[in-house]
Coordinates of C-alpha atoms in Angstrom, one line a residue:
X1 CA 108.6 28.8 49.2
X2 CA 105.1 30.4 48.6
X3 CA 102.5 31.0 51.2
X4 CA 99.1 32.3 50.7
X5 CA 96.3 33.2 53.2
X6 CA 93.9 30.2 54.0
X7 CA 90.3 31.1 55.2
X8 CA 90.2 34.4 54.6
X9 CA 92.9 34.9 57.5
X10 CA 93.9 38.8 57.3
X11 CA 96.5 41.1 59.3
X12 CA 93.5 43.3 61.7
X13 CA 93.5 46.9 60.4
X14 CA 93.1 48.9 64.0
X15 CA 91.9 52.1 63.7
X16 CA 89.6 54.8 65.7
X17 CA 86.3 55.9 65.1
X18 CA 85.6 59.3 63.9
X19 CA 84.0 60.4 67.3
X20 CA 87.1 59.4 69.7
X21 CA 89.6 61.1 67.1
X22 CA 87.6 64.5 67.1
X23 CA 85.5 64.3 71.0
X24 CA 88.4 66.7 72.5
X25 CA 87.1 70.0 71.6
X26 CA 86.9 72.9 73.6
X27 CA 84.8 75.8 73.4
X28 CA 85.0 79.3 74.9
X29 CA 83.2 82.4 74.5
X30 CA 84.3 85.9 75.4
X31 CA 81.5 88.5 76.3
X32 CA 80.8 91.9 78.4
X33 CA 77.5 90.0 80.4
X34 CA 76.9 93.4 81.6
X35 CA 75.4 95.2 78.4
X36 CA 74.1 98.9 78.0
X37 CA 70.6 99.3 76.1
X38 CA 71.1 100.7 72.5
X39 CA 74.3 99.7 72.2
X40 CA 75.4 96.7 70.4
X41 CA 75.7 93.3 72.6
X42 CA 79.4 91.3 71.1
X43 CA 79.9 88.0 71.7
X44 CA 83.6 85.9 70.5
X45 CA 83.6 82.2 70.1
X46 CA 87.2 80.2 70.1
X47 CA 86.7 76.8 68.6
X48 CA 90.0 74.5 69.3
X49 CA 90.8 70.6 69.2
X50 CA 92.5 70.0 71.8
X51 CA 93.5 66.2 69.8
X52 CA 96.1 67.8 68.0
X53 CA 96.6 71.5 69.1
X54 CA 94.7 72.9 66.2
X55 CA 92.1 75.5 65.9
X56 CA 88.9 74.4 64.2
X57 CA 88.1 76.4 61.2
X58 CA 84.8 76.7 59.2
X59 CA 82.6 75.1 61.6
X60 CA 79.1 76.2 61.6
X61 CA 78.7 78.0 64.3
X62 CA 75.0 79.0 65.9
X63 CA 74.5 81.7 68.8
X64 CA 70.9 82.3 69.9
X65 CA 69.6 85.3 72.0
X66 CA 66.6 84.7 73.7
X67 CA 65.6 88.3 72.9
X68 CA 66.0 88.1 69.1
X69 CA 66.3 86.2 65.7
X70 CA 68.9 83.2 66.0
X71 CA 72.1 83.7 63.5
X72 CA 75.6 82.2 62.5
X73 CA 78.8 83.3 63.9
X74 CA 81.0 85.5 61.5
X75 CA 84.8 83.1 61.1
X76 CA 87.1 85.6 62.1
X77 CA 89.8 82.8 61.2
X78 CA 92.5 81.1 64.0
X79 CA 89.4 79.5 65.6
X80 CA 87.4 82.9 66.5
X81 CA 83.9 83.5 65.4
X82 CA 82.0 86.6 66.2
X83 CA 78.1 87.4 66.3
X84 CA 76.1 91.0 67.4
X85 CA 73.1 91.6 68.4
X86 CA 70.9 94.7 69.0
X87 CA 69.5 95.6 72.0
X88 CA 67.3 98.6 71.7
X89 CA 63.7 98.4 73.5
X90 CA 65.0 96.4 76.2
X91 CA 64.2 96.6 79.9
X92 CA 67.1 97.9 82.5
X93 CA 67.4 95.0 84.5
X94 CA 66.0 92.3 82.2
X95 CA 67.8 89.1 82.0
X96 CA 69.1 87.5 78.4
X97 CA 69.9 84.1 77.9
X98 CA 73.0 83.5 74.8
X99 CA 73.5 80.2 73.9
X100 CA 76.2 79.1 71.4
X101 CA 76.5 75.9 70.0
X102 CA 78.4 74.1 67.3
X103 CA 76.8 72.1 64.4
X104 CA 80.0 70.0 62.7
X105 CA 79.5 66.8 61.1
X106 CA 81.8 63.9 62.5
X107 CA 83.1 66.3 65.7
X108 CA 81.2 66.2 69.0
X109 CA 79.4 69.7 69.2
X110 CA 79.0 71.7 72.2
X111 CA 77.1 74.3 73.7
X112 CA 77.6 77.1 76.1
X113 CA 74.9 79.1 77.5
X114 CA 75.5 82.5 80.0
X115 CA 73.0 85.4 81.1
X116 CA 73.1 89.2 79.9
X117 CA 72.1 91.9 82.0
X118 CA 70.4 95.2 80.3
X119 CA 71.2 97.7 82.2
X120 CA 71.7 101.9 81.5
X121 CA 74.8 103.6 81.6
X122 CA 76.4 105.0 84.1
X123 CA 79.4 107.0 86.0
X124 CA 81.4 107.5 88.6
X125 CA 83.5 110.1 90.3
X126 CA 84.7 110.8 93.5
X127 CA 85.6 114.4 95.0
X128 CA 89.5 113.3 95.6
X129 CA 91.9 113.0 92.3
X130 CA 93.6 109.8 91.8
X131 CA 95.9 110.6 94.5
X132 CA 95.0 111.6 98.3
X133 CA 96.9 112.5 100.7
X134 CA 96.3 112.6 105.0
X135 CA 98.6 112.7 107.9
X136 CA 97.9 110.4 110.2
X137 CA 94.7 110.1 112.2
X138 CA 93.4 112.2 110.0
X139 CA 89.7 111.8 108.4
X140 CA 88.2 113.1 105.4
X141 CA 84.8 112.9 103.6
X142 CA 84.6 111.3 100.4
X143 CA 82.0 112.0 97.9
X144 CA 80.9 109.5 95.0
X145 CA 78.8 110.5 92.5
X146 CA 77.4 107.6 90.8
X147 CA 75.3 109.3 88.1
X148 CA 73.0 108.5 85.3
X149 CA 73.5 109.6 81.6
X150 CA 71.4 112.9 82.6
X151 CA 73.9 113.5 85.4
X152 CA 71.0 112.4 88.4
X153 CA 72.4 110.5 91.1
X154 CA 71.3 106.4 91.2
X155 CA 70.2 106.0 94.7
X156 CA 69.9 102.2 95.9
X157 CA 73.2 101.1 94.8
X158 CA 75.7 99.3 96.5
X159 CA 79.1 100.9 96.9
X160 CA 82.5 99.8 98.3
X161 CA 85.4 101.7 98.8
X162 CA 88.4 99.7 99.7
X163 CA 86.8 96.6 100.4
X164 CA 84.5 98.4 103.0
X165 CA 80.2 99.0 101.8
X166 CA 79.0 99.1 106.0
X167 CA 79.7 102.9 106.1
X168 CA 78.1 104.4 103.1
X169 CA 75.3 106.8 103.9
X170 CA 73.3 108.6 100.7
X171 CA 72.7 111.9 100.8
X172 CA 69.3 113.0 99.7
X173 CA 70.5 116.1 99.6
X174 CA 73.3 116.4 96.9
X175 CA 72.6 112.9 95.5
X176 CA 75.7 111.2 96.1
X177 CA 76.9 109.1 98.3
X178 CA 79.4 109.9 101.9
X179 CA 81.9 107.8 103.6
X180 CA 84.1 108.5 106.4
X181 CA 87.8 107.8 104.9
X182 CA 89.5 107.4 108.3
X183 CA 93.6 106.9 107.9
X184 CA 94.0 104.5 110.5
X185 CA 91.8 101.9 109.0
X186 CA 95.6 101.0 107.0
X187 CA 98.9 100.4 108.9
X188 CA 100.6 103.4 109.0
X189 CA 102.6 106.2 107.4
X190 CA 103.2 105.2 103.6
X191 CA 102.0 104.4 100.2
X192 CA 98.8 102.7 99.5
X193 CA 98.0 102.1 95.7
X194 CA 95.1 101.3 93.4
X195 CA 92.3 101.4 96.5
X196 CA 89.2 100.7 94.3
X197 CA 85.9 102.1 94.6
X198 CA 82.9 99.8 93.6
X199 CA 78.9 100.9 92.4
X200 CA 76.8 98.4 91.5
X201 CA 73.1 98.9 90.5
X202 CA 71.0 95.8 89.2
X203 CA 69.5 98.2 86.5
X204 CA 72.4 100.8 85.9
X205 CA 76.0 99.6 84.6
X206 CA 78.6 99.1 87.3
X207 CA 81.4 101.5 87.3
X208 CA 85.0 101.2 89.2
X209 CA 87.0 103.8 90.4
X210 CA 90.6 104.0 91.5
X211 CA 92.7 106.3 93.3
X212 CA 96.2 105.8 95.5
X213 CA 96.6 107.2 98.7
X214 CA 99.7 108.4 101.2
X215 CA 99.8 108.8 104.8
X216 CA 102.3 111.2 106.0
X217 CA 103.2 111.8 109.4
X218 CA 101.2 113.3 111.6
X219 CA 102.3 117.2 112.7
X220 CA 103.7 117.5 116.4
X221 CA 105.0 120.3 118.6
X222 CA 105.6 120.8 122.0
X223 CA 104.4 123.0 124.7
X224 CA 106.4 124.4 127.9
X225 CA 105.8 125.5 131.4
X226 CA 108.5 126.8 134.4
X227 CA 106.4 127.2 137.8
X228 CA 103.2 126.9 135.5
X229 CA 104.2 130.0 133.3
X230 CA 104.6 129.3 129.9
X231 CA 107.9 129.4 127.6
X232 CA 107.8 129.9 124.5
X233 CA 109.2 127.6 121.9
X234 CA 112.8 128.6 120.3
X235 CA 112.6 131.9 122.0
X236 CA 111.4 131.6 125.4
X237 CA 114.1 132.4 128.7
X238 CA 114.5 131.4 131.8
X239 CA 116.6 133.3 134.2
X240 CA 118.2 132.0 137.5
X241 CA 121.3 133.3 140.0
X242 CA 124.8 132.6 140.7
X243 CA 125.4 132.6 144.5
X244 CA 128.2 131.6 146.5
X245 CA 130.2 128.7 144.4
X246 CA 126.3 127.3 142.7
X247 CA 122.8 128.5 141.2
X248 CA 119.3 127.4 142.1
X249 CA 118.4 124.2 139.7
X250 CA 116.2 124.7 137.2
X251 CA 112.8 122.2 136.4
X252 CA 111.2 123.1 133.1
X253 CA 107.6 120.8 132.0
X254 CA 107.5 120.1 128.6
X255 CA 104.4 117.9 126.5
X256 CA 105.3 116.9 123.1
X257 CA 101.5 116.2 121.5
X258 CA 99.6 115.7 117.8
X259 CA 98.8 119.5 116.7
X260 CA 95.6 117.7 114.9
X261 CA 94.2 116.2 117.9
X262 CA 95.6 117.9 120.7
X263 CA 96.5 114.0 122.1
X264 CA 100.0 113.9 124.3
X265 CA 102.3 111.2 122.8
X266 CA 103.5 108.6 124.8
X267 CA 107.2 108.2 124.8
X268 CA 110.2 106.8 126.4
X269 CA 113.3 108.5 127.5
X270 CA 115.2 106.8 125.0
X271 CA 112.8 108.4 122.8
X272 CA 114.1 111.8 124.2
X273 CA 117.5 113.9 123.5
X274 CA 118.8 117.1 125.7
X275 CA 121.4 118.6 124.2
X276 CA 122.3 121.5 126.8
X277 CA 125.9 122.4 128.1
X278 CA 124.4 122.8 131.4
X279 CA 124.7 120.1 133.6
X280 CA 120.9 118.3 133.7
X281 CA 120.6 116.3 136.7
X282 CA 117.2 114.5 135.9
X283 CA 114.1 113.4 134.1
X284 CA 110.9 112.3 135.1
X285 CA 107.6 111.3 132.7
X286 CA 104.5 113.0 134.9
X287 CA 100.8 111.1 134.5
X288 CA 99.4 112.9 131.7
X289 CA 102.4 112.0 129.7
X290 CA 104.3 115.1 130.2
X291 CA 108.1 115.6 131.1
X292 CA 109.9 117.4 133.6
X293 CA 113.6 118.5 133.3
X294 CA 115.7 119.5 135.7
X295 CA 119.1 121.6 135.0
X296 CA 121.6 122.8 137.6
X297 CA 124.0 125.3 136.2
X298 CA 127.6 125.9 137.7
X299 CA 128.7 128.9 136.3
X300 CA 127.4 132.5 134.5
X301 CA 126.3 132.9 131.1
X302 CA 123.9 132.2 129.0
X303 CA 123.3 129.0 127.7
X304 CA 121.0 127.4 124.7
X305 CA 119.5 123.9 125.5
X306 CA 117.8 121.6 122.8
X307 CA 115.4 118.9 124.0
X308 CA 114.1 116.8 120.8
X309 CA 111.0 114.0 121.2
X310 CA 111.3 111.6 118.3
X311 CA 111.8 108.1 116.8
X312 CA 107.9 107.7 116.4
X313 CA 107.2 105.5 113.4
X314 CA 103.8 107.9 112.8
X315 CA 104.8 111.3 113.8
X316 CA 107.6 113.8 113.2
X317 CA 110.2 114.5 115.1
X318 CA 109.9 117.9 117.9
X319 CA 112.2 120.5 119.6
X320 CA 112.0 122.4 121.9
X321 CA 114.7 125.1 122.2
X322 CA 114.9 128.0 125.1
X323 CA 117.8 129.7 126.5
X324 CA 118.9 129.8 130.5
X325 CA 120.3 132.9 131.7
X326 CA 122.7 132.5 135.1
X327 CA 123.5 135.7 136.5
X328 CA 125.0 137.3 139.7
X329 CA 122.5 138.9 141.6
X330 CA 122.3 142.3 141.8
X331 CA 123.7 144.0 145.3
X332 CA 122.7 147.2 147.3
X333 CA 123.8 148.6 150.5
X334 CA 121.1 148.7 153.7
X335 CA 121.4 151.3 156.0
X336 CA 119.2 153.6 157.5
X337 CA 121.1 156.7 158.1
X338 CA 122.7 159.2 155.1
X339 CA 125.1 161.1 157.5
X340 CA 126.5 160.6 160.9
X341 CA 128.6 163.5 162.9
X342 CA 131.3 162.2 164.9
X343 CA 133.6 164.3 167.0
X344 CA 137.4 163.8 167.2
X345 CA 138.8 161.2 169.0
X346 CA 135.5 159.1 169.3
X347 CA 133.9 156.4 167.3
X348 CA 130.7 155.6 165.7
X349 CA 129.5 151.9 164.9
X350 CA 128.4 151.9 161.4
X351 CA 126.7 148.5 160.9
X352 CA 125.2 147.7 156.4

């Protein structure tokens, strides 16, 4: 059998427009928005479809600068197109307006469009290298000199260190700028990396600067007292007597404090280890933080006794090291007379 069409009756041909296949483009740009005067203002365009996962080649590309003649972009090929511009005679802190768009037949163009800043160059140093190092609780000045090309400091600028612009003072003096750098602003002893330091100027190109920084403990020692003399550390002696079948105890006061701020530390007795082969009877923590020991020896000799503070997460360990001397006392014989006569067959009381 044959069959043919009657009234013009045809299969429907479906198909898309041009402008529903080729509508998902995307455009970017990539572009320093911050842009020194003189110097030569880049801007990259990516042209892709996102339809098929393709870059977009050979596309007419225009990028206009609000400051200068209008041009093409360059086809760097793999979607990329490139234009320059110069940007000698501007103003520091004058606005520029880019705006990019595409001009393809059959594809949906788009256009971008960002700011500029013209600003004049800049740097930055601080007086500390890349690495600083405190103890804790200690403080140190920093100095950032945020400079022009000539070297003269930019006053008026806004500068963070760490996250923290409230305590930034500008010294008129040296033209740069102070902060207080305290250690306990961070958690403890310990590494601290890539702390970033900030300047921003609305006429003068911002400029970073980063450094790392290490807490180490802080520096402790003890001082010493016996009936409120002083002993001295790892060579100081205290001396006491062996009477009858015992000696006189022995109470020494010891403080263990920071050497950089002359603070007491507060610690526990399980903080605390006496290492003494004398007996030591008892320990008590006094008001202002200090401790008293007290020893009671049972035998002659001399003896060495360690007493350590420690376990604190932000400060070294301490000894304390002295040496107790038990003696017998020394003896003399009282009497009041040198020589006595006694005759023969009598007696004489005699009394020491």
């Amino acid at each position: 059998f044959f069959f043919q069409a009657v009234d013009g009756i045809r299969d429907v041909e479906r198909s898309r427009g041009l402008g529903d296949v080729y509508k998902r483009q995307s455009l970017s740009y990539s572009a320093i928005e911050e842009v020194v005067i003189g110097q030569k203002f880049n801007v990259t365009a990516f042209y892709r479809s996102i339809h098929n996962n393709s870059n977009v080649n050979n596309a007419p590309i225009l990028c206009q600068a609000n400051w200068t003649a209008d041009t093409y972009m360059n086809q760097l090929g793999d979607g990329s197109y490139n234009a320059s511009f110069d940007t000698a005679g501007r103003t520091a802190g004058e606005t520029g307006v880019v705006t990019i768009t595409t001009q393809m037949n059959w594809f949906v163009n788009w256009t971008i469009q960002f700011n500029v800043l013209f600003v004049e160059n800049s740097s930055i140093e601080a007086n500390t290298t890349t690495h600083l190092y405190l103890e804790w609780r200690e403080n140190t000045t920093l100095e950032i000199n945020y400079s022009d090309s000539s070297g003269n400091g930019i006053a008026g600028a806004t500068i963070t260190v760490d996250g923290d612009n409230a305590n930034i003072k500008w010294d008129d003096t040296k033209k740069v700028y102070l902060y207080r750098f305290n250690s306990t602003k961070y958690s403890g002893v310990g590494n601290y990396y890539n702390l970033l330091i900030t300047a921003e100027h609305s006429s003068y190109l911002n400029r970073e600067w980063l450094f790392n920084f290490t807490i180490t403990k802080g520096i402790t020692d003890i001082i010493g007292h016996q009936k409120g003399t002083a002993i001295t550390n790892s060579s100081g002696i205290i001396d006491t007597y062996y009477a009858e079948s015992s000696a006189d105890s022995i109470t020494i006061t010891l403080q263990y404090y920071h050497v950089l701020t002359s603070d007491p530390l507060d610690v526990d007795i399980g903080d605390i280890n006496v290492n003494s082969s004398v007996p030591f009877s008892n320990s008590v923590k006094q008001t202002n933080l200090s401790w008293s020991f007290t020893f009671d020896p049972n035998n002659t000799g001399q003896f060495s006794i360690t007493i350590t503070f420690g376990n604190q997460v932000n400060y070294t360990d301490c000894s304390f090291i002295f040496q107790l001397r038990v003696k017998k006392p020394n003896t003399v014989i009282l009497g009041g007379i040198t020589s006595v006569d006694v005759y023969y067959n009598t007696y004489y009381d005699f009394y020491l």
